[in-house]
């Protein structure tokens, strides 16, 4: 194996020097790209050579295989694995394990390749991580140049499943108040058998923050934000509640403010926790007030409703609403008043809290847009429930600062072959490599290249330039 590796390295060095000294240095960017490709090809050859050598070592170790009950059944069964170096060809022997009663490729267990897998774990991690931000097809195109299908990306997402971000510290934080923003995205779902009409699903998102701070411009940013998502609203709140108890010393927190648009699932959030206050999202309130005010332009409604809200005078608000109903000139106008009445009275406490408590403005719409809509609802996509559930959680995991890594795809190694693997690998790498074969590799100089001509030209002018 040493001679094969030395030959590959020697050929690589020769190719790089030949390109560099034959005019390649004139375009160093193109040279770098070419050298990178040559290095990847050589690295692939080395790995394949090492793999082949270890395979032969196992085949020759008849005594060791006999102790394990491994009987050779097929030599060099083909196997391909797509890695960051590209596609590796890794043929390996196939054995029958008499003790376990199954057919196995011992080398697969030793090298950490799972059964039936054709993609390396590092490539899987990149594919899935990128797919949280772009389509499956784009992820496959960017990571593998399209050699992996979008269906394969989808399969890897489902195999991985949701990930949970590890806690960064054991000590609970103490903050005077917490602000929680809740809203939902409306995602188009797949319609079986080409059903007509729309089929949407609400995807709840809850963002826990420690408030806001000025970022040096006219805009504020949230402090210590953490996102939670689930297709089941109850499960979202369970996750939020667990996070709050684990992360914060809630006895030192004066108030937990839940910002939302008044939806039923938001109202039921954290019902059993003390010091919680529901606050209506300011965007939706202003929009409703503006709409009703346009229908009665002479009534000064925005100012009048603001006054009764600040005084928490619900009866006076009802008087204004009855006045509007009486003076409505059409059924359509009357229906608008009734809709506003349901909204105002149904969310009265939340509206009063919005206007009277010293709380920051809501950012529920912005959180939905940035965290969910960019991936799940802006393009004309149709999602399956399983795909939406898993990918939305993985996207939130990444948004929360998590990194999808190769180790997340790793399976526990087969204990039966672990000690045998260590023995075989020790045997395969015994002895030192002799690199003297490449120490004297000559530089290949093309005296007719533009670079050499330029160098000789400068040399002939030395008396003129440096005299």
Short mmCIF file of C-alpha atoms in Angstrom, two decimals:
data_model
loop_
_atom_site.label_atom_id
_atom_site.label_comp_id
_atom_site.label_asym_id
_atom_site.label_seq_id
_atom_site.Cartn_x
_atom_site.Cartn_y
_atom_site.Cartn_z
CA UNK A 1 0.00 0.00 0.00
CA UNK A 2 2.90 2.36 0.75
CA UNK A 3 4.13 2.21 -2.85
CA UNK A 4 0.66 2.97 -4.21
CA UNK A 5 0.24 5.99 -1.93
CA UNK A 6 3.73 7.24 -2.78
CA UNK A 7 2.98 6.89 -6.50
CA UNK A 8 -0.27 8.86 -6.16
CA UNK A 9 1.48 11.62 -4.19
CA UNK A 10 4.39 11.72 -6.61
CA UNK A 11 2.06 12.05 -9.59
CA UNK A 12 0.10 14.79 -7.80
CA UNK A 13 3.25 16.82 -7.07
CA UNK A 14 4.44 16.43 -10.65
CA UNK A 15 1.09 17.59 -12.05
CA UNK A 16 1.01 20.66 -9.79
CA UNK A 17 4.59 21.66 -10.63
CA UNK A 18 4.04 21.08 -14.34
CA UNK A 19 0.97 23.32 -14.35
CA UNK A 20 2.64 26.01 -12.23
CA UNK A 21 5.88 26.21 -14.21
CA UNK A 22 4.29 25.87 -17.63
CA UNK A 23 2.39 29.13 -17.58
CA UNK A 24 -0.25 28.28 -14.98
CA UNK A 25 1.14 30.85 -12.55
CA UNK A 26 -0.01 33.56 -15.01
CA UNK A 27 -3.58 32.90 -13.85
CA UNK A 28 -3.22 31.95 -10.22
CA UNK A 29 -6.96 31.74 -9.62
CA UNK A 30 -7.43 29.19 -12.41
CA UNK A 31 -4.33 27.38 -11.19
CA UNK A 32 -5.75 27.15 -7.65
CA UNK A 33 -9.02 25.68 -8.99
CA UNK A 34 -7.15 23.14 -11.09
CA UNK A 35 -4.84 22.17 -8.22
CA UNK A 36 -7.83 21.73 -5.88
CA UNK A 37 -9.45 19.34 -8.36
CA UNK A 38 -6.20 17.40 -8.72
CA UNK A 39 -5.86 17.17 -4.93
CA UNK A 40 -9.42 15.87 -4.56
CA UNK A 41 -8.85 13.25 -7.25
CA UNK A 42 -5.60 12.12 -5.61
CA UNK A 43 -7.20 12.04 -2.16
CA UNK A 44 -10.00 9.88 -3.55
CA UNK A 45 -7.47 7.48 -5.05
CA UNK A 46 -5.61 7.25 -1.73
CA UNK A 47 -8.74 6.48 0.27
CA UNK A 48 -9.80 3.84 -2.25
CA UNK A 49 -6.31 2.30 -2.10
CA UNK A 50 -6.31 2.22 1.72
CA UNK A 51 -9.81 0.73 1.71
CA UNK A 52 -8.72 -1.98 -0.74
CA UNK A 53 -5.66 -2.79 1.37
CA UNK A 54 -7.70 -3.19 4.57
CA UNK A 55 -10.15 -5.39 2.68
CA UNK A 56 -7.28 -7.67 1.59
CA UNK A 57 -5.95 -7.73 5.17
CA UNK A 58 -9.31 -9.03 6.44
CA UNK A 59 -9.47 -11.61 3.66
CA UNK A 60 -6.00 -12.95 4.53
CA UNK A 61 -6.71 -13.04 8.28
CA UNK A 62 -8.28 -16.49 8.18
CA UNK A 63 -7.51 -17.25 11.85
CA UNK A 64 -9.11 -14.06 13.11
CA UNK A 65 -12.19 -14.56 10.93
CA UNK A 66 -12.51 -18.14 12.10
CA UNK A 67 -12.71 -17.00 15.73
CA UNK A 68 -15.56 -14.66 14.79
CA UNK A 69 -17.28 -17.30 12.63
CA UNK A 70 -16.93 -15.30 9.40
CA UNK A 71 -16.99 -17.30 6.16
CA UNK A 72 -16.04 -15.59 2.88
CA UNK A 73 -18.97 -15.64 0.43
CA UNK A 74 -18.20 -13.02 -2.22
CA UNK A 75 -15.09 -11.02 -3.09
CA UNK A 76 -15.13 -7.29 -3.78
CA UNK A 77 -18.86 -6.68 -3.96
CA UNK A 78 -19.26 -3.14 -5.46
CA UNK A 79 -20.05 -0.25 -3.14
CA UNK A 80 -20.18 3.49 -3.87
CA UNK A 81 -20.24 6.32 -1.34
CA UNK A 82 -20.72 9.99 -2.20
CA UNK A 83 -18.44 12.15 -0.03
CA UNK A 84 -17.02 15.66 -0.09
CA UNK A 85 -14.32 14.30 -2.39
CA UNK A 86 -16.99 13.07 -4.78
CA UNK A 87 -18.01 9.49 -5.47
CA UNK A 88 -15.75 6.85 -3.95
CA UNK A 89 -15.67 3.30 -5.30
CA UNK A 90 -15.23 0.99 -2.32
CA UNK A 91 -15.61 -2.69 -3.26
CA UNK A 92 -15.46 -5.01 -0.23
CA UNK A 93 -15.75 -8.69 0.58
CA UNK A 94 -19.00 -10.20 1.79
CA UNK A 95 -19.11 -12.73 4.64
CA UNK A 96 -21.56 -15.02 6.37
CA UNK A 97 -21.54 -14.63 10.16
CA UNK A 98 -22.24 -18.18 11.43
CA UNK A 99 -22.62 -16.98 15.03
CA UNK A 100 -24.99 -14.16 14.20
CA UNK A 101 -26.75 -16.01 11.41
CA UNK A 102 -26.52 -13.13 8.92
CA UNK A 103 -24.57 -11.92 5.90
CA UNK A 104 -22.32 -8.94 6.60
CA UNK A 105 -19.63 -6.75 5.13
CA UNK A 106 -17.18 -6.44 8.03
CA UNK A 107 -15.38 -3.56 6.33
CA UNK A 108 -18.59 -1.49 6.27
CA UNK A 109 -18.86 -1.83 10.05
CA UNK A 110 -15.19 -0.94 10.46
CA UNK A 111 -15.36 2.16 8.26
CA UNK A 112 -18.63 3.46 9.70
CA UNK A 113 -20.72 3.01 6.55
CA UNK A 114 -24.32 2.14 7.33
CA UNK A 115 -26.15 -0.54 5.39
CA UNK A 116 -27.65 0.65 2.07
CA UNK A 117 -26.26 4.18 2.56
CA UNK A 118 -24.82 5.82 -0.54
CA UNK A 119 -24.05 9.25 0.93
CA UNK A 120 -21.44 10.19 3.53
CA UNK A 121 -22.64 11.74 6.79
CA UNK A 122 -20.80 15.03 6.17
CA UNK A 123 -22.56 15.44 2.82
CA UNK A 124 -25.89 14.54 4.45
CA UNK A 125 -25.38 17.26 7.06
CA UNK A 126 -24.69 19.86 4.38
CA UNK A 127 -27.66 18.77 2.27
CA UNK A 128 -30.12 18.92 5.18
CA UNK A 129 -28.70 22.15 6.62
CA UNK A 130 -29.01 23.92 3.27
CA UNK A 131 -32.49 22.45 2.68
CA UNK A 132 -33.76 24.34 5.73
CA UNK A 133 -33.20 27.50 3.68
CA UNK A 134 -33.69 26.51 0.02
CA UNK A 135 -35.55 23.85 -1.95
CA UNK A 136 -34.46 20.21 -1.96
CA UNK A 137 -33.37 20.53 -5.60
CA UNK A 138 -31.26 23.63 -4.95
CA UNK A 139 -29.63 22.00 -1.94
CA UNK A 140 -28.67 18.96 -4.03
CA UNK A 141 -27.39 21.23 -6.83
CA UNK A 142 -25.24 23.39 -4.56
CA UNK A 143 -23.74 20.58 -2.47
CA UNK A 144 -23.33 17.83 -5.08
CA UNK A 145 -23.73 19.55 -8.44
CA UNK A 146 -26.99 17.69 -8.97
CA UNK A 147 -25.50 14.20 -8.56
CA UNK A 148 -27.90 13.61 -5.67
CA UNK A 149 -31.66 13.81 -6.32
CA UNK A 150 -34.06 16.06 -4.43
CA UNK A 151 -35.90 12.94 -3.27
CA UNK A 152 -32.69 11.79 -1.60
CA UNK A 153 -32.45 15.11 0.26
CA UNK A 154 -36.05 14.70 1.40
CA UNK A 155 -35.32 11.14 2.60
CA UNK A 156 -32.31 12.28 4.63
CA UNK A 157 -34.38 14.96 6.35
CA UNK A 158 -36.95 12.40 7.45
CA UNK A 159 -34.30 9.93 8.58
CA UNK A 160 -32.58 12.59 10.69
CA UNK A 161 -35.75 13.89 12.34
CA UNK A 162 -35.91 16.92 14.69
CA UNK A 163 -32.86 18.00 16.70
CA UNK A 164 -32.80 19.75 20.07
CA UNK A 165 -30.32 22.51 20.85
CA UNK A 166 -28.17 21.65 23.85
CA UNK A 167 -28.33 23.92 26.89
CA UNK A 168 -25.40 26.37 27.02
CA UNK A 169 -25.23 26.58 30.81
CA UNK A 170 -26.60 25.10 34.00
CA UNK A 171 -27.18 28.33 35.93
CA UNK A 172 -30.63 29.83 35.47
CA UNK A 173 -30.81 33.40 34.24
CA UNK A 174 -32.58 36.15 36.19
CA UNK A 175 -34.48 38.74 34.12
CA UNK A 176 -37.18 41.22 35.22
CA UNK A 177 -39.54 40.32 32.37
CA UNK A 178 -39.97 38.04 29.38
CA UNK A 179 -41.75 38.80 26.13
CA UNK A 180 -43.18 35.94 24.08
CA UNK A 181 -44.35 36.49 20.51
CA UNK A 182 -46.84 33.98 19.07
CA UNK A 183 -48.28 33.76 15.56
CA UNK A 184 -48.80 31.20 12.83
CA UNK A 185 -47.86 30.74 9.21
CA UNK A 186 -50.44 29.42 6.75
CA UNK A 187 -48.85 26.65 4.71
CA UNK A 188 -50.26 24.98 1.60
CA UNK A 189 -50.54 21.22 2.02
CA UNK A 190 -50.45 18.48 -0.58
CA UNK A 191 -53.87 17.47 -1.87
CA UNK A 192 -54.18 13.73 -2.54
CA UNK A 193 -55.76 12.55 -5.77
CA UNK A 194 -55.67 16.10 -7.18
CA UNK A 195 -58.40 17.42 -4.91
CA UNK A 196 -59.71 20.84 -5.89
CA UNK A 197 -59.64 23.89 -3.66
CA UNK A 198 -57.20 25.09 -1.05
CA UNK A 199 -55.83 22.94 1.71
CA UNK A 200 -53.90 25.00 4.25
CA UNK A 201 -52.48 24.22 7.65
CA UNK A 202 -51.56 26.57 10.46
CA UNK A 203 -47.96 26.24 11.59
CA UNK A 204 -47.61 27.87 15.04
CA UNK A 205 -44.41 29.70 15.96
CA UNK A 206 -43.56 30.99 19.45
CA UNK A 207 -40.52 33.17 20.09
CA UNK A 208 -39.25 33.70 23.63
CA UNK A 209 -37.21 36.88 24.24
CA UNK A 210 -35.86 38.93 27.13
CA UNK A 211 -37.16 42.15 25.61
CA UNK A 212 -35.71 44.48 22.99
CA UNK A 213 -32.82 46.89 22.73
CA UNK A 214 -31.79 49.60 20.27
CA UNK A 215 -29.25 48.39 17.73
CA UNK A 216 -27.87 51.85 17.00
CA UNK A 217 -30.41 52.79 14.33
CA UNK A 218 -34.13 53.49 14.40
CA UNK A 219 -34.81 49.77 14.73
CA UNK A 220 -34.76 47.54 17.78
CA UNK A 221 -33.62 43.94 18.08
CA UNK A 222 -34.84 41.20 20.37
CA UNK A 223 -32.62 39.97 23.21
CA UNK A 224 -31.86 36.28 23.77
CA UNK A 225 -34.52 35.02 21.37
CA UNK A 226 -35.38 31.34 21.08
CA UNK A 227 -37.90 29.97 18.56
CA UNK A 228 -40.27 27.02 18.98
CA UNK A 229 -42.41 25.40 16.29
CA UNK A 230 -44.73 22.41 16.00
CA UNK A 231 -47.73 21.53 13.86
CA UNK A 232 -49.53 20.89 17.18
CA UNK A 233 -50.07 24.12 19.16
CA UNK A 234 -50.26 22.30 22.50
CA UNK A 235 -46.85 20.74 21.90
CA UNK A 236 -45.39 24.17 21.14
CA UNK A 237 -46.50 25.53 24.50
CA UNK A 238 -45.20 22.43 26.30
CA UNK A 239 -41.77 23.05 24.78
CA UNK A 240 -41.91 26.75 25.68
CA UNK A 241 -42.92 26.03 29.28
CA UNK A 242 -40.13 23.47 29.68
CA UNK A 243 -37.60 25.93 28.27
CA UNK A 244 -38.72 28.72 30.61
CA UNK A 245 -38.44 26.59 33.74
CA UNK A 246 -35.08 25.22 32.64
CA UNK A 247 -33.53 28.52 31.56
CA UNK A 248 -34.89 31.20 33.90
CA UNK A 249 -35.37 31.74 37.61
CA UNK A 250 -39.04 32.67 37.20
CA UNK A 251 -39.36 33.71 40.84
CA UNK A 252 -37.26 36.75 39.91
CA UNK A 253 -39.38 37.54 36.85
CA UNK A 254 -42.08 40.16 37.42
CA UNK A 255 -44.06 39.47 34.26
CA UNK A 256 -44.30 37.20 31.23
CA UNK A 257 -45.99 39.04 28.38
CA UNK A 258 -47.51 36.98 25.56
CA UNK A 259 -47.94 39.00 22.36
CA UNK A 260 -50.44 37.69 19.81
CA UNK A 261 -53.38 38.43 17.55
CA UNK A 262 -56.01 36.98 19.89
CA UNK A 263 -56.14 33.52 18.32
CA UNK A 264 -57.58 30.80 20.56
CA UNK A 265 -54.40 28.70 20.59
CA UNK A 266 -52.43 31.74 21.78
CA UNK A 267 -54.92 32.54 24.55
CA UNK A 268 -54.40 29.05 25.99
CA UNK A 269 -50.63 29.46 26.12
CA UNK A 270 -48.98 29.16 29.56
CA UNK A 271 -52.36 29.22 31.31
CA UNK A 272 -51.00 27.69 34.51
CA UNK A 273 -47.99 29.98 34.88
CA UNK A 274 -48.10 32.95 37.27
CA UNK A 275 -47.57 36.58 36.25
CA UNK A 276 -48.55 36.05 32.62
CA UNK A 277 -50.21 38.87 30.67
CA UNK A 278 -51.67 38.61 27.17
CA UNK A 279 -51.00 41.60 24.95
CA UNK A 280 -52.67 42.16 21.61
CA UNK A 281 -50.36 42.66 18.69
CA UNK A 282 -50.27 46.39 17.90
CA UNK A 283 -50.23 45.90 14.14
CA UNK A 284 -53.59 44.11 14.07
CA UNK A 285 -55.20 46.61 16.47
CA UNK A 286 -54.17 49.64 14.42
CA UNK A 287 -55.34 47.98 11.24
CA UNK A 288 -58.82 47.29 12.71
CA UNK A 289 -59.16 50.82 14.07
CA UNK A 290 -58.08 52.32 10.77
CA UNK A 291 -60.58 50.22 8.80
CA UNK A 292 -63.60 51.11 10.99
CA UNK A 293 -62.57 54.79 11.08
CA UNK A 294 -62.60 54.95 7.26
CA UNK A 295 -66.23 53.81 7.19
CA UNK A 296 -67.24 56.65 9.56
CA UNK A 297 -64.85 59.48 8.63
CA UNK A 298 -66.73 62.18 10.61
CA UNK A 299 -66.85 60.29 13.94
CA UNK A 300 -63.20 60.73 15.01
CA UNK A 301 -63.27 57.05 15.99
CA UNK A 302 -59.54 56.43 16.43
CA UNK A 303 -59.26 59.11 19.09
CA UNK A 304 -62.52 58.16 20.84
CA UNK A 305 -61.71 54.44 21.03
CA UNK A 306 -58.17 55.18 22.17
CA UNK A 307 -59.55 57.30 24.99
CA UNK A 308 -61.92 54.62 26.32
CA UNK A 309 -59.25 51.93 26.00
CA UNK A 310 -56.78 53.98 28.04
CA UNK A 311 -59.46 54.42 30.73
CA UNK A 312 -60.41 50.71 30.50
CA UNK A 313 -64.01 51.86 30.05
CA UNK A 314 -65.67 48.91 28.33
CA UNK A 315 -69.19 50.27 28.82
CA UNK A 316 -68.33 53.53 27.05
CA UNK A 317 -66.82 51.52 24.20
CA UNK A 318 -70.09 49.60 23.88
CA UNK A 319 -72.03 52.90 23.77
CA UNK A 320 -69.89 54.05 20.81
CA UNK A 321 -70.46 50.74 19.02
CA UNK A 322 -74.24 50.95 19.48
CA UNK A 323 -74.14 54.49 18.13
CA UNK A 324 -72.36 53.24 15.02
CA UNK A 325 -74.88 50.46 14.51
CA UNK A 326 -77.76 52.94 14.76
CA UNK A 327 -76.19 55.32 12.24
CA UNK A 328 -75.10 52.68 9.74
CA UNK A 329 -76.53 53.49 6.33
CA UNK A 330 -76.21 50.03 4.79
CA UNK A 331 -76.22 46.38 5.74
CA UNK A 332 -72.60 46.13 4.68
CA UNK A 333 -71.64 48.98 6.99
CA UNK A 334 -73.62 47.41 9.83
CA UNK A 335 -71.81 44.08 9.33
CA UNK A 336 -68.47 45.87 9.54
CA UNK A 337 -69.46 47.38 12.89
CA UNK A 338 -70.55 43.98 14.21
CA UNK A 339 -67.25 42.40 13.16
CA UNK A 340 -65.31 45.16 14.89
CA UNK A 341 -67.47 44.77 18.00
CA UNK A 342 -66.67 41.05 18.21
CA UNK A 343 -62.98 41.81 17.79
CA UNK A 344 -62.85 44.69 20.30
CA UNK A 345 -64.94 43.10 23.05
CA UNK A 346 -63.45 39.64 22.53
CA UNK A 347 -59.93 40.97 22.98
CA UNK A 348 -60.67 43.82 25.40
CA UNK A 349 -58.19 42.87 28.15
CA UNK A 350 -55.41 42.20 25.65
CA UNK A 351 -56.09 45.54 23.93
CA UNK A 352 -56.02 47.43 27.25
CA UNK A 353 -52.74 45.75 28.14
CA UNK A 354 -51.27 46.80 24.80
CA UNK A 355 -52.19 50.45 25.30
CA UNK A 356 -51.62 50.84 29.04
CA UNK A 357 -48.67 48.63 29.95
CA UNK A 358 -45.08 49.66 29.31
CA UNK A 359 -44.29 46.92 26.80
CA UNK A 360 -42.30 46.97 23.56
CA UNK A 361 -44.00 46.82 20.20
CA UNK A 362 -44.91 43.41 18.82
CA UNK A 363 -42.83 41.70 16.15
CA UNK A 364 -44.98 38.63 15.55
CA UNK A 365 -45.35 39.27 11.81
CA UNK A 366 -41.61 39.80 11.39
CA UNK A 367 -40.79 36.56 13.20
CA UNK A 368 -43.21 34.59 11.03
CA UNK A 369 -41.85 36.17 7.85
CA UNK A 370 -38.20 35.55 8.69
CA UNK A 371 -38.39 32.16 10.40
CA UNK A 372 -41.18 30.35 8.51
CA UNK A 373 -42.66 32.13 5.48
CA UNK A 374 -39.36 32.46 3.62
CA UNK A 375 -39.17 28.68 3.36
CA UNK A 376 -42.69 27.30 3.71
CA UNK A 377 -45.38 29.60 2.31
CA UNK A 378 -44.03 32.22 -0.11
CA UNK A 379 -43.42 29.86 -3.00
CA UNK A 380 -46.21 27.71 -4.51
CA UNK A 381 -45.26 24.57 -2.61
CA UNK A 382 -47.35 21.70 -1.30
CA UNK A 383 -46.12 20.07 1.90
CA UNK A 384 -46.81 16.72 3.47
CA UNK A 385 -47.56 16.83 7.19
CA UNK A 386 -44.49 14.78 8.10
CA UNK A 387 -42.17 16.81 5.88
CA UNK A 388 -43.51 20.11 7.21
CA UNK A 389 -43.20 19.01 10.83
CA UNK A 390 -39.62 17.75 10.58
CA UNK A 391 -38.19 20.44 8.30
CA UNK A 392 -39.80 23.34 10.21
CA UNK A 393 -38.21 22.04 13.44
CA UNK A 394 -34.84 21.66 11.74
CA UNK A 395 -35.09 25.18 10.32
CA UNK A 396 -35.89 26.56 13.77
CA UNK A 397 -33.00 24.51 15.18
CA UNK A 398 -30.64 26.25 12.74
CA UNK A 399 -32.25 29.66 13.38
CA UNK A 400 -31.62 29.13 17.09
CA UNK A 401 -27.91 28.70 16.42
CA UNK A 402 -27.79 24.92 16.12
CA UNK A 403 -25.43 23.23 13.66
CA UNK A 404 -26.43 20.09 11.76
CA UNK A 405 -23.32 17.90 11.89
CA UNK A 406 -22.18 14.57 10.51
CA UNK A 407 -22.30 13.03 13.99
CA UNK A 408 -26.08 13.60 14.05
CA UNK A 409 -26.38 10.88 11.39
CA UNK A 410 -24.02 8.43 13.06
CA UNK A 411 -25.36 5.12 14.28
CA UNK A 412 -23.88 3.17 17.16
CA UNK A 413 -21.03 0.94 15.93
CA UNK A 414 -21.44 -2.83 15.87
CA UNK A 415 -19.84 -4.02 19.12
CA UNK A 416 -19.19 -7.52 17.71
CA UNK A 417 -16.56 -6.31 15.28
CA UNK A 418 -15.07 -3.36 17.21
CA UNK A 419 -12.02 -5.12 18.70
CA UNK A 420 -11.44 -7.04 15.49
CA UNK A 421 -11.53 -3.76 13.54
CA UNK A 422 -8.87 -2.21 15.77
CA UNK A 423 -6.62 -5.26 15.31
CA UNK A 424 -6.94 -5.27 11.52
CA UNK A 425 -6.32 -1.53 11.24
CA UNK A 426 -3.20 -1.81 13.42
CA UNK A 427 -1.89 -4.52 11.12
CA UNK A 428 -2.66 -2.49 8.00
CA UNK A 429 -0.71 0.61 9.08
CA UNK A 430 2.34 -1.09 10.60
CA UNK A 431 5.68 0.36 9.56
CA UNK A 432 6.75 3.83 8.53
CA UNK A 433 6.16 5.26 5.10
CA UNK A 434 9.23 5.98 2.99
CA UNK A 435 8.68 9.32 1.29
CA UNK A 436 12.12 9.54 -0.31
CA UNK A 437 10.54 8.68 -3.65
CA UNK A 438 9.17 12.20 -3.99
CA UNK A 439 11.99 14.18 -2.32
CA UNK A 440 13.88 14.63 -5.56
CA UNK A 441 10.93 15.40 -7.82
CA UNK A 442 12.34 17.73 -10.49
CA UNK A 443 10.64 20.97 -11.40
CA UNK A 444 9.32 20.91 -14.96
CA UNK A 445 10.29 24.18 -16.59
CA UNK A 446 8.83 25.19 -19.94
CA UNK A 447 11.39 27.68 -21.22
CA UNK A 448 9.02 28.69 -23.99
CA UNK A 449 6.21 29.71 -21.66
CA UNK A 450 5.15 33.38 -21.35
CA UNK A 451 6.36 33.39 -17.74
CA UNK A 452 9.91 32.22 -18.61
CA UNK A 453 10.12 34.62 -21.56
CA UNK A 454 9.09 37.49 -19.28
CA UNK A 455 11.65 36.50 -16.63
CA UNK A 456 14.47 36.33 -19.21
CA UNK A 457 13.38 39.69 -20.60
CA UNK A 458 13.55 41.35 -17.19
CA UNK A 459 16.97 39.77 -16.60
CA UNK A 460 18.36 41.29 -19.77
CA UNK A 461 17.33 44.76 -18.56
CA UNK A 462 18.96 44.51 -15.15
CA UNK A 463 21.82 46.92 -15.95
CA UNK A 464 19.33 49.50 -17.14
CA UNK A 465 16.86 49.15 -14.28
CA UNK A 466 19.20 48.78 -11.30
CA UNK A 467 22.37 50.64 -12.33
#
